[in-house]
XYZ file of C-alpha atoms in Angstrom:
628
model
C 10.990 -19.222 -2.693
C 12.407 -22.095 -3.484
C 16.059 -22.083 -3.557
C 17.260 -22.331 -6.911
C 21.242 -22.559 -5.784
C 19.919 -25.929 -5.127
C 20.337 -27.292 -8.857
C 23.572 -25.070 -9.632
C 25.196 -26.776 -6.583
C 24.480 -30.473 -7.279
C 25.241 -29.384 -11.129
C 28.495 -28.129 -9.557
C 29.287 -30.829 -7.387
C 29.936 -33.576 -10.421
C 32.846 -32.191 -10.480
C 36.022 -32.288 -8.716
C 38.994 -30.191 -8.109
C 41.320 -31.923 -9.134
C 43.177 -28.957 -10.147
C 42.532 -25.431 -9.632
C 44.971 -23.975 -12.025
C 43.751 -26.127 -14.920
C 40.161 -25.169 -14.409
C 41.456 -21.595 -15.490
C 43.566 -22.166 -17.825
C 43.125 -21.469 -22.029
C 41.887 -25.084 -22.283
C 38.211 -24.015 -20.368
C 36.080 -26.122 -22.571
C 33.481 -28.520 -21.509
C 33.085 -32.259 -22.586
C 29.701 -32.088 -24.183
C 29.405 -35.808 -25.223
C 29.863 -36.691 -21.196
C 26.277 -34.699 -20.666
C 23.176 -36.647 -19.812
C 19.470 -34.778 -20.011
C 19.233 -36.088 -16.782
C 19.866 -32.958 -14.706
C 17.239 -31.892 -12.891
C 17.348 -28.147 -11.565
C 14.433 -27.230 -9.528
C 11.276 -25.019 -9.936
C 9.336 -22.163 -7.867
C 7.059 -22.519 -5.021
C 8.538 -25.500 -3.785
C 10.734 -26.577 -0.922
C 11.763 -30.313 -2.921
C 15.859 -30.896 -2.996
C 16.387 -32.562 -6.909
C 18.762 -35.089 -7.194
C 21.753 -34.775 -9.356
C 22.112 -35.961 -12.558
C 23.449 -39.267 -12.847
C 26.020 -39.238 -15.391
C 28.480 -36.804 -14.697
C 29.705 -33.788 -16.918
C 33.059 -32.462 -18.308
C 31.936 -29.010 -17.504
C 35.652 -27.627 -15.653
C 37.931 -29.816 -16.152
C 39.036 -33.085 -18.507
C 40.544 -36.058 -16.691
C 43.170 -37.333 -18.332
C 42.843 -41.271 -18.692
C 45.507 -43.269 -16.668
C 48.187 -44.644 -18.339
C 48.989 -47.885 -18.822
C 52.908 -47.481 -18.080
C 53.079 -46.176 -14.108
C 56.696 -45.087 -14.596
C 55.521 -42.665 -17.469
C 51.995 -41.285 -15.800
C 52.247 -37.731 -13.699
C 50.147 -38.741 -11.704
C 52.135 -41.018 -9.634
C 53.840 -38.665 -7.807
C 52.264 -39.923 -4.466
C 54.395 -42.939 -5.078
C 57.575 -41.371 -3.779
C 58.207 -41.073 -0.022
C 58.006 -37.340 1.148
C 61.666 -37.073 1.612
C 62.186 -37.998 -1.926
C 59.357 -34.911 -3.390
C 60.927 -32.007 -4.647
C 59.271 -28.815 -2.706
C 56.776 -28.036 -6.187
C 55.538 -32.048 -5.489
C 55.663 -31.297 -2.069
C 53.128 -28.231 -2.491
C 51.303 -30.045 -5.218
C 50.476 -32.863 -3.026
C 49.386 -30.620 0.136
C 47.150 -28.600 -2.525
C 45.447 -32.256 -3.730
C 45.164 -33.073 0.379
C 43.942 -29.648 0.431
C 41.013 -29.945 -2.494
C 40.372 -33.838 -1.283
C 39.335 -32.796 2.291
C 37.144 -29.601 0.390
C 35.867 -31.767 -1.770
C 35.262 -34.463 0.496
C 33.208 -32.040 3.426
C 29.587 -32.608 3.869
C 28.149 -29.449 5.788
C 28.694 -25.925 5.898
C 31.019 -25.760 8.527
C 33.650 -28.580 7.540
C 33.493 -26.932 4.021
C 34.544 -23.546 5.457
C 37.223 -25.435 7.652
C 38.938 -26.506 4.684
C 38.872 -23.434 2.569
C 40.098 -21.226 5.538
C 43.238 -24.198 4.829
C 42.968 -23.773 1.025
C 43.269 -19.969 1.792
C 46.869 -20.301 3.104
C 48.553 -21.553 0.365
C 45.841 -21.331 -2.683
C 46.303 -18.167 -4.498
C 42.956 -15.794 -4.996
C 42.449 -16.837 -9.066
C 42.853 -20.563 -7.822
C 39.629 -20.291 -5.018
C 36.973 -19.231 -7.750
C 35.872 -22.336 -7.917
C 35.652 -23.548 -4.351
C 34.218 -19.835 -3.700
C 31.445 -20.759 -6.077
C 30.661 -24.215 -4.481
C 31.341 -22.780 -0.579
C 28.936 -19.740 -1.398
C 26.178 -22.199 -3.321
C 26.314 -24.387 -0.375
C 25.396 -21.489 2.286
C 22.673 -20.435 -0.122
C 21.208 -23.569 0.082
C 21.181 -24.075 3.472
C 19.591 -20.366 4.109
C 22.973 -18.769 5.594
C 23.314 -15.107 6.357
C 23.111 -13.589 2.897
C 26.173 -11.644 4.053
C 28.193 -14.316 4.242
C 27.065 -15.712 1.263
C 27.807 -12.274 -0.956
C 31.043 -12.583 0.588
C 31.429 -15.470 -1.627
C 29.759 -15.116 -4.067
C 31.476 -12.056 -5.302
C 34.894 -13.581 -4.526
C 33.694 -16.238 -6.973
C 32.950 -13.882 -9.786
C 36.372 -11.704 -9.243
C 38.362 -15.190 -9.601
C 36.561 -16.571 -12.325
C 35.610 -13.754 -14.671
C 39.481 -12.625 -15.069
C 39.122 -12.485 -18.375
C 35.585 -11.662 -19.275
C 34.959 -14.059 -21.357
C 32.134 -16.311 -21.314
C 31.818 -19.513 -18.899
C 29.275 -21.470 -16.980
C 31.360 -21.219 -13.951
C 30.828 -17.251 -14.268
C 27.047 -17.544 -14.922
C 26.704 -19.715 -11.987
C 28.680 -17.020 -9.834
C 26.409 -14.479 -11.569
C 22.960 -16.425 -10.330
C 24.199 -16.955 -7.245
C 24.707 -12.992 -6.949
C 21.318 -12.991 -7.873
C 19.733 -14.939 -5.652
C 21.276 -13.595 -2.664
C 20.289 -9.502 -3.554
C 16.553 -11.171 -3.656
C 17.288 -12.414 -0.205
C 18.447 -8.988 0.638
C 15.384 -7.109 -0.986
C 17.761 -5.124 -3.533
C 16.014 -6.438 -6.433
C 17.260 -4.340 -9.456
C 20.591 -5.591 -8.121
C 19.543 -8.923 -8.541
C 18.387 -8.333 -11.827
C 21.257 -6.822 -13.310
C 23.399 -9.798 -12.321
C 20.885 -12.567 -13.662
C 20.314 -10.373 -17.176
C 24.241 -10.694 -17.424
C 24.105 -14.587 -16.310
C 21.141 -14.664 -19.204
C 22.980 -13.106 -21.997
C 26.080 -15.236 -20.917
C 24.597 -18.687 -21.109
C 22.988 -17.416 -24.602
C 26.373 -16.660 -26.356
C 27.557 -20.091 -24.753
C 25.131 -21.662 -26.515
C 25.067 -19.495 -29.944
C 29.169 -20.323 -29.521
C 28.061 -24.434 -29.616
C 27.928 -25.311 -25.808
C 25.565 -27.932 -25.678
C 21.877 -27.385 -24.508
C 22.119 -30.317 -21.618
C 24.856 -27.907 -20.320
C 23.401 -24.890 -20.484
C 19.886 -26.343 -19.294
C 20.427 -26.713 -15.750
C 21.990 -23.069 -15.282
C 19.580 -21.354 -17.377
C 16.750 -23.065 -15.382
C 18.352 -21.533 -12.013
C 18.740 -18.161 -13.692
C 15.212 -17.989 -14.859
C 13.850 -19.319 -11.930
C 15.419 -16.594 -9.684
C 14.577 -14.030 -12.648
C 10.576 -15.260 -12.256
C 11.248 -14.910 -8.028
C 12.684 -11.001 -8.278
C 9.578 -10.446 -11.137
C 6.791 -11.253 -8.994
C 8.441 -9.321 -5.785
C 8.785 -6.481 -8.329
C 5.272 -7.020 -9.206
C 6.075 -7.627 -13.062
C 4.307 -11.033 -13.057
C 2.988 -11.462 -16.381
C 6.988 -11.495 -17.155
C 7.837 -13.741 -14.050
C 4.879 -16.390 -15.598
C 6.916 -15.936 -19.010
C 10.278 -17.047 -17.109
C 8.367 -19.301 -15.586
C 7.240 -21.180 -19.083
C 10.406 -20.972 -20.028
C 11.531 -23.201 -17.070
C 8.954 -25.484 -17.967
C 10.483 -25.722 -21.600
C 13.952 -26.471 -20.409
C 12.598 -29.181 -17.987
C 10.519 -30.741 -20.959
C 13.321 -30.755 -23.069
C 15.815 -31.965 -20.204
C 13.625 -34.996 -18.748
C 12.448 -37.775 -19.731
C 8.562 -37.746 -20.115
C 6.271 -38.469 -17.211
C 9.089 -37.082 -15.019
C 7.684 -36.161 -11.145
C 9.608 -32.623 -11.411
C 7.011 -32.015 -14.758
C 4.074 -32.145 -12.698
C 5.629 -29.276 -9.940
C 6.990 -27.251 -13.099
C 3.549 -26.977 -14.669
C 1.752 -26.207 -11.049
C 4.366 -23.275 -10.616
C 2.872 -21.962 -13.792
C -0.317 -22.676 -12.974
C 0.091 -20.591 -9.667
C 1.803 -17.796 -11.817
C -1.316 -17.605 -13.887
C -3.802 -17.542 -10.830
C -1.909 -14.949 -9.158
C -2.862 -13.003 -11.716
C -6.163 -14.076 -12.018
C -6.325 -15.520 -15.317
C -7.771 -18.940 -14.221
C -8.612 -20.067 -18.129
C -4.857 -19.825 -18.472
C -3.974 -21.700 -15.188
C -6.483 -24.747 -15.552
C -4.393 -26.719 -18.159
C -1.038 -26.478 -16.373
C -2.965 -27.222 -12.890
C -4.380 -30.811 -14.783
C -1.363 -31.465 -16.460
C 0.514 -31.050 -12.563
C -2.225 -33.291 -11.662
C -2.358 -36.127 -14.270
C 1.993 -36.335 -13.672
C 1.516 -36.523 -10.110
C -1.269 -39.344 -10.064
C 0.829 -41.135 -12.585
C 3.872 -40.968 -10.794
C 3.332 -40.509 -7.166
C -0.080 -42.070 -6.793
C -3.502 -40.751 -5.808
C -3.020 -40.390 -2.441
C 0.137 -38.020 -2.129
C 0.388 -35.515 -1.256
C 1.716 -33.404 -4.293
C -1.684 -34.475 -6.045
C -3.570 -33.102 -2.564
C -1.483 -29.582 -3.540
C -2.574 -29.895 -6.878
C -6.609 -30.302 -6.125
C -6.525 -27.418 -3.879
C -5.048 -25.438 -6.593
C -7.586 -26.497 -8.767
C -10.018 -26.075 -6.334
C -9.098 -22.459 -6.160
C -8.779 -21.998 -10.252
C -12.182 -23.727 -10.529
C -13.837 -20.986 -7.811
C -12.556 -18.131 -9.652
C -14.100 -19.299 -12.745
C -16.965 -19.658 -10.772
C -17.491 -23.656 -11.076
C -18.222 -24.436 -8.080
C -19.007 -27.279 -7.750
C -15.969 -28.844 -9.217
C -14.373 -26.673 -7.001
C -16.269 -28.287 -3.754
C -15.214 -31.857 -5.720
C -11.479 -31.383 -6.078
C -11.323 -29.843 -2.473
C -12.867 -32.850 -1.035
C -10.256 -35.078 -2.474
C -7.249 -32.970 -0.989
C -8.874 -32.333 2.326
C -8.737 -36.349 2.149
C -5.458 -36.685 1.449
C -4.578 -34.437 3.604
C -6.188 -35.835 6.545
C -4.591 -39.112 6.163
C -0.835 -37.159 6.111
C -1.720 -35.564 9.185
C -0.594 -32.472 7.733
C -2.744 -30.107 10.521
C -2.193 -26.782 9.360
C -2.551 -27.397 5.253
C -6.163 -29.175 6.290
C -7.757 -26.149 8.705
C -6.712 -23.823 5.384
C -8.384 -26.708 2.941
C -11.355 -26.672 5.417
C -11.584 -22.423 5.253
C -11.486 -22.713 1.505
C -14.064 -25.735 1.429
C -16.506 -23.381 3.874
C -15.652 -20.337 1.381
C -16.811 -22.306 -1.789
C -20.022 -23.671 -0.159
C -20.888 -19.920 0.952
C -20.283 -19.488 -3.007
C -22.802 -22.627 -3.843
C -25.430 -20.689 -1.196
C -25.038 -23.498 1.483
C -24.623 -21.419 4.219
C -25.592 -23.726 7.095
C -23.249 -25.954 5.721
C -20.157 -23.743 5.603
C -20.912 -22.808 9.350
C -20.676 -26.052 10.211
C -17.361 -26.550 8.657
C -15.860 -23.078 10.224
C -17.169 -24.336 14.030
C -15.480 -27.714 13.258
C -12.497 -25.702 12.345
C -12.220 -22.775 14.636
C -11.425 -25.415 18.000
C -8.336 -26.981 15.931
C -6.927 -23.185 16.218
C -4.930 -21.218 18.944
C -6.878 -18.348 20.276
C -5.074 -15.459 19.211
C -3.767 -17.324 15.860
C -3.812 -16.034 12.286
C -5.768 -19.040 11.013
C -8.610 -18.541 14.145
C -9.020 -14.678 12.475
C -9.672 -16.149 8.737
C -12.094 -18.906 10.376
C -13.931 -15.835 11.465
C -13.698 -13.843 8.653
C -15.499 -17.066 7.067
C -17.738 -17.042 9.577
C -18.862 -13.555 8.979
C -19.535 -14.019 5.349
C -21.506 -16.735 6.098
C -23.618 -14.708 8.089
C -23.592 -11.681 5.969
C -24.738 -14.089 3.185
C -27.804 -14.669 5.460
C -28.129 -11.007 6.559
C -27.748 -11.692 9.862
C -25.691 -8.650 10.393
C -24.923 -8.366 13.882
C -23.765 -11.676 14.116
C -21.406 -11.149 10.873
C -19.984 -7.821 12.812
C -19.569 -9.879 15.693
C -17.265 -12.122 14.233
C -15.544 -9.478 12.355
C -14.292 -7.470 15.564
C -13.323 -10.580 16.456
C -11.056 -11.272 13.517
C -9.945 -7.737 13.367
C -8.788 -8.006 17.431
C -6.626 -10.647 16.902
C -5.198 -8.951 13.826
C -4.455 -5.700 15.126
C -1.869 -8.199 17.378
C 0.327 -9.186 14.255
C 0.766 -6.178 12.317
C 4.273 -5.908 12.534
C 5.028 -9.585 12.720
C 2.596 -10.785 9.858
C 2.195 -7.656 7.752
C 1.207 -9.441 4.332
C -1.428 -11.318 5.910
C -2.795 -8.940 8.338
C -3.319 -6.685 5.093
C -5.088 -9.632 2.913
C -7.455 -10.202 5.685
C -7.806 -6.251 6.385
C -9.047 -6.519 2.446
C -11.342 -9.284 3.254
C -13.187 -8.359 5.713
C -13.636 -4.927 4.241
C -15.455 -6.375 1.194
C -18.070 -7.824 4.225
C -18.116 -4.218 5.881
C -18.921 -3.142 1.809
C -21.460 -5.958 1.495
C -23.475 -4.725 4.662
C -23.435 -0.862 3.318
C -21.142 -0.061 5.727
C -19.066 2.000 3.557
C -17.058 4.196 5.928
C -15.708 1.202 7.947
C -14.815 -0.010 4.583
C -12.998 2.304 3.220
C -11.184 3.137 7.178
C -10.046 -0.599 6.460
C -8.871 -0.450 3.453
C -6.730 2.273 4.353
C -5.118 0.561 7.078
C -4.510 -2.288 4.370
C -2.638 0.304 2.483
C -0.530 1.368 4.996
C 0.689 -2.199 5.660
C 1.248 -2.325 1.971
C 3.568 0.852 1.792
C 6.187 -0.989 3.835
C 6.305 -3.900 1.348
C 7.428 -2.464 -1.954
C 7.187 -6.659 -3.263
C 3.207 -6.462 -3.020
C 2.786 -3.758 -5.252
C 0.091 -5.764 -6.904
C -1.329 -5.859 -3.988
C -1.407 -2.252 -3.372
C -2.891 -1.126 -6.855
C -5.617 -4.075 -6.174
C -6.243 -2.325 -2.854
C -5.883 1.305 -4.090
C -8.486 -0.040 -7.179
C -11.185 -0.628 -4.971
C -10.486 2.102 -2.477
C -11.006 4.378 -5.380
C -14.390 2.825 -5.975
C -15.780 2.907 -2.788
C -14.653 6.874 -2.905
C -16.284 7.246 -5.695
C -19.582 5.416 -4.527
C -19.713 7.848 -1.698
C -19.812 10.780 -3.844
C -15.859 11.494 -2.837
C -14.853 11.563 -6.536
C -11.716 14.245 -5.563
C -10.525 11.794 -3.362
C -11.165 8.926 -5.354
C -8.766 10.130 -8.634
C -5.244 9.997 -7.250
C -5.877 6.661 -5.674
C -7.257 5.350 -9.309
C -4.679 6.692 -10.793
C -1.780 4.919 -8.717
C -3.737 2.491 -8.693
C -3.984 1.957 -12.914
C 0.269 2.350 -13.158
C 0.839 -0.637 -10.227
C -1.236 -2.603 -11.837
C -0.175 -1.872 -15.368
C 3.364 -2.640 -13.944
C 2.628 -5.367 -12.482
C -0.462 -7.386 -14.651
C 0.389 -5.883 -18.594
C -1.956 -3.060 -19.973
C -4.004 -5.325 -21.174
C -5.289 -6.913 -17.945
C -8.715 -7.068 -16.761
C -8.262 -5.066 -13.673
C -6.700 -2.556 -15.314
C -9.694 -1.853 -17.980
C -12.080 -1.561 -14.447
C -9.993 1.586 -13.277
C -9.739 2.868 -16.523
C -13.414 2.869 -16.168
C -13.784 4.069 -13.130
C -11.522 6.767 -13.705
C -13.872 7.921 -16.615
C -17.034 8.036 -13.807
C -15.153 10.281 -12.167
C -14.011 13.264 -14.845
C -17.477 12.777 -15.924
C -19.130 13.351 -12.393
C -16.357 16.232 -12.577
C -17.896 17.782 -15.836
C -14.654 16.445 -18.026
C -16.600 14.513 -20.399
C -13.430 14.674 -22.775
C -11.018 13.655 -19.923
C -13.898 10.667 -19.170
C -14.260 9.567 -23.459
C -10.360 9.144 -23.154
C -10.710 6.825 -19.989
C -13.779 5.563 -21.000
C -11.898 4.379 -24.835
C -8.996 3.131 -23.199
C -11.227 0.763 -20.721
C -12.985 -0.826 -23.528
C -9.945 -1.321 -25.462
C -8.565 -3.474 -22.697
C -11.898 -5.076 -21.728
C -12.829 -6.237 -25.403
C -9.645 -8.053 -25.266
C -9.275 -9.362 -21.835
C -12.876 -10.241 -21.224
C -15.027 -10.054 -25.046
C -17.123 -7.135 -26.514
C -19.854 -9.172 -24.986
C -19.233 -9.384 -21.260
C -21.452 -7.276 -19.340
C -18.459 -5.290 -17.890
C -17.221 -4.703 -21.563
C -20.716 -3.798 -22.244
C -20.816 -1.675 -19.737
C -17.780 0.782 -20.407
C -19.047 0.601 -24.253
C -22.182 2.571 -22.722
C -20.121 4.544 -20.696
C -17.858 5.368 -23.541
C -21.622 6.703 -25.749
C -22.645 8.691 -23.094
C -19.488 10.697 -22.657
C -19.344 11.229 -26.512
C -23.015 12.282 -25.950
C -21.960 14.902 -23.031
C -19.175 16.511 -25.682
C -22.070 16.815 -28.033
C -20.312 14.524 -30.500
C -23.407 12.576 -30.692
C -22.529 10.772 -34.091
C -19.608 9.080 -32.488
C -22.128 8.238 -28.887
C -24.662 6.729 -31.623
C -22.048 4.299 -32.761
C -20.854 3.218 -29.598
C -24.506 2.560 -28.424
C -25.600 0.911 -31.198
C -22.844 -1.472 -30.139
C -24.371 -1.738 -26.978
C -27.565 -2.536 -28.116
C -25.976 -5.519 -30.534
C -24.689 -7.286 -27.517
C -27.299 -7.014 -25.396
C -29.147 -8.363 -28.344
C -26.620 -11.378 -28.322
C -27.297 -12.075 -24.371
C -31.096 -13.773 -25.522
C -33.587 -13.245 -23.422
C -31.585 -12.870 -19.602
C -30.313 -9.831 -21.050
C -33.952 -8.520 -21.753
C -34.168 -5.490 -19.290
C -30.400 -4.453 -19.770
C -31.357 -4.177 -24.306
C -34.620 -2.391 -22.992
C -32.714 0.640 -21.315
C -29.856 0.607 -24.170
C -32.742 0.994 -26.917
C -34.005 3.852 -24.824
C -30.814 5.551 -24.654
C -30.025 5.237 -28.191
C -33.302 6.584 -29.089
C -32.412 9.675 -26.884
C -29.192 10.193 -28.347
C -30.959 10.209 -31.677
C -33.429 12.943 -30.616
C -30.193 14.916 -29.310
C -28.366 14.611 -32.182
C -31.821 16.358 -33.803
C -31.545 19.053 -31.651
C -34.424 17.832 -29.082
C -33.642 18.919 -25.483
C -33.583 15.720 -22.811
C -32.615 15.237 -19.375
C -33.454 11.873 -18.633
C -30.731 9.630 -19.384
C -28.862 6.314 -17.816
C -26.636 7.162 -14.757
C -22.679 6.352 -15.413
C -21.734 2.894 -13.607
C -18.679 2.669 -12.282
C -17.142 -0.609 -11.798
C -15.573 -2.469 -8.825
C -12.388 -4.519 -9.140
C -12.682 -7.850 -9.052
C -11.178 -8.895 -5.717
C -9.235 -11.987 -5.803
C -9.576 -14.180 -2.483
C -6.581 -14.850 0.381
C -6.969 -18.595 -0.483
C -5.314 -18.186 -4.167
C -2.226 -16.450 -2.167
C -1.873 -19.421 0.706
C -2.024 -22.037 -1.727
């Protein structure tokens, strides 16, 4: 996760204390026409520091302009020798030493130094601010969250006295946030950053300026979009994640570098979820910044082909796909950058296995699998590749060979790699599932499931997993088994896609095969309605899975006897198979011939001979989308 105390501190750090009981005082209002657009918080995914913005901001304090007559100006105190200071100069002077040397510290260490000197004669309500700055600073340079609570929550006692609304108290607030994501406690973390939210928005509605706001609202949403996807809500982290883009848009000037990371963050949001129409303009729009800006040949724009290399195989363009990871594998290359090139490589050998150029993708794995340590991660997906390769060519023993030898070195980094250990569990059970071998399927998927368990942030992940679990149970005739995993299943992903997603109409479906190989055919018209609700608007009344649970849907209806209702619905099959031309000519065939039957039912005639229920697998979405 990128750190998003990052921008809070260097907004922070325009500022000075000159004095700490002035920042709290009645007159806590910033300097708006000091603000540039300039400031530049940062985005997700990414480990980039920003730079500052260079005009500075009246955000805690207002200097007061020197005067022109020495004798008259306050601040000339320093003037006198020592013996001549009355003991309040005397203490004001040794807090400004005080604040100089905190203000002046450059690492972690000399900044705690000089608060542990603040401490002695700073009072509590006086520290919020360097508390706030101190606990930003640890954040940024990965301290024990511990320590940085300690803090952070110091910083919000100080500065939120009075309860009324401040950026200094949202920024304490974010802060809080960040650090309960770094400690797992995530509804924690979102009850301070909904409180830092609603803050900044009365600041605004109250005529704080947008450039001041911007910066701290980025950080808040940014951490917001980090606890979303650990909580698995990720069609609300992309949403945060837009919103980021928005304020950057609004705060930089156009053609800005930090554009093109801002739109690939919410291009990744998008493929995460597997909506890969939705991620290919914010992946080109990454790309076209980057080119301008940083030139063909860096190493953001390799990032950005991979990405789009990985958008372009899900929508099953491969070939583009095979293009843009060329280019990046390139790039890549010529950085030296070892470890990103063996995963482009993988993904290159995974999209020619895609194109049917098996030979070809072997090649690429053997060229890969001596840049890798023996009992390394990356050796076990080279032969996970390597196996699907050679289940592609049915050469079965050869693909099993490979797979024991992935799964040995996995079973070795369970409990130090549990996230990837499960992905590749997943993988190599869809080869098992590709070779009929259902039982070693399904025994790895389990395993992949118990790896999940421990991980409450991959509960995506889980109801993916659980999805097509259920499905092979229900292939196998265990249809009793296969309903509570479905189930789970259909709320984790409801949570965690929307209940509109794709995935979730396939379970819906699924669960419908079941009550109706369960003689429920009510139970299965409910599932069955509810799955082609969500299909007709996630993937069109004409996609073959939508078709699909449309026939599904007619043939329960026909199994209730309501067989005016299943003639409706099948008509409806038969007028999109109709639209699919002549590729579609066997699949209108059978859909004629069941209408006709239900016809004849619905006239009392007595058949048997009808079209099996299909259930429908869950489209599996590969390892590569989560490494890149």
């Amino acid at each position: 996760m990128r750190k998003a105390s990052i921008s809070v501190l260097s907004h922070l750090s325009r500022h000075r204390f000159k004095s700490f009981t002035s920042i709290l005082s009645r007159d806590f209002i910033p300097d708006a026409s000091s603000c540039s657009s300039s400031s530049s918080p940062s985005s997700l995914l990414s480990s980039t520091h920003l730079k500052p913005c260079t005009k500075t901001h009246g955000l805690f304090f207002k200097t007061r302009p020197f005067q022109s007559n020495p004798s008259r100006n306050i601040d000339t105190i320093a003037e006198k020798s020592p013996q001549n200071l009355s003991s309040r100069q005397r203490k004001a002077k040794e807090k400004a030493d005080l604040e100089e040397a905190f203000e002046s510290a450059k690492t972690p260490d000399e900044m705690l130094r000089a608060f542990k000197a603040m401490e002695t004669i700073f009072e509590e309500k006086e520290l919020g601010l360097a508390s706030l700055k101190l606990g930003l600073k640890l954040d940024q340079e990965d301290e024990n969250p511990e320590k940085i609570l300690s803090f952070a929550d110091r910083a919000l006692k100080a500065l939120d006295k009075d309860g009324k609304p401040s950026l200094p108290v949202a920024m304490a607030l974010q802060l809080l946030g960040s650090v309960y994501l770094s400690l797992n406690k995530y509804n924690d973390s979102l009850g301070y950053l909904s409180r830092a939210n609603r803050m900044l928005g009365k600041l605004e509605e109250e005529g704080l300026s947008s450039e001041d706001v911007g910066p701290v609202l980025h950080a808040v949403l940014l951490v917001m979009a980090n606890v979303k996807m650990a909580m698995g809500r990720r069609e609300e982290a992309i949403e945060h994640l837009r919103k980021c883009l928005e304020i950057k848009e609004k705060t930089l000037g156009e053609g800005n570098v930090e554009l093109g990371q801002a739109n690939r963050d919410v291009a990744e949001g998008y493929a995460s979820v597997l909506n890969f129409k939705e991620a290919l303009p914010f992946c080109l729009k990454a790309l076209e910044l980057h080119k301008e800006e940083l030139g063909q040949n860096s190493v953001e724009v390799a990032h950005d082909r991979r990405l789009l290399g990985v958008i372009y195989t899900g929508m099953e363009e491969h070939e583009k796909a095979l293009e843009q990871n060329r280019h990046s594998r390139r790039v890549l290359k010529n950085w030296c950058l070892s470890s990103d090139l063996v995963f482009a490589e993988i993904d290159a050998a995974n999209i020619q296995i895609a194109l049917k150029k098996y030979d070809e993708a072997i090649n690429t794995l053997r060229a890969v699998v001596n840049q890798t340590d023996k009992e390394s991660q990356t050796r076990a997906l080279v032969f996970i590749a390597m196996g699907k390769a050679l289940c592609s060519q049915e050469k079965f023993a050869d693909a099993k060979r490979c797979l024991e030898i992935a799964s040995g070195i996995l079973e070795k980094k369970e409990r130090s790699s549990p996230l990837e250990v499960a992905d590749a569990y997943a993988e190599i059970s869809m080869q098992y599932e590709n070779m009929n071998e259902f039982e070693t399927a399904i025994s790895l998927l389990k395993r992949t499931l118990t790896l999940l368990e421990k991980l409450p942030q991959e509960q995506h992940t889980e109801g993916s997993v659980s999805a097509r679990l259920g499905w092979l149970l229900l292939l196998t005739g265990k249809v009793q088994q296969a309903i509570p995993y479905l189930e789970g299943a259909a709320e984790r992903l409801k949570e965690s896609f929307g209940s509109k997603h794709f995935g979730v109409g396939y379970i819906y479906n699924n669960l419908g095969a079941a009550y109706l190989e369960l003689d429920r055919p009510q139970s299965a018209a409910q599932m069955f309605a509810v799955a082609k609700d969500i299909m007709d608007v996630s993937l069109g009344p004409h996609h073959a899975d939508s078709i699909e649970a449309c026939h599904n849907l007619a043939k329960a209806y026909g199994g209730m006897g309501s067989y005016e209702l299943a003639i409706t619905f099948q008509q409806q099959v038969v007028d999109a198979w109709e639209n699919h031309g002549p590729s579609a000519r066997d699949e209108l065939r059978e859909a004629q011939r069941m209408l006709e039957q239900l016809k004849k039912k619905a006239l009392g005639a007595h058949l048997t001979d009808e079209l099996p229920t299909k259930a429908l697998p869950l489209p599996q979405s590969s390892a590569s989308a989560r490494r890149s």
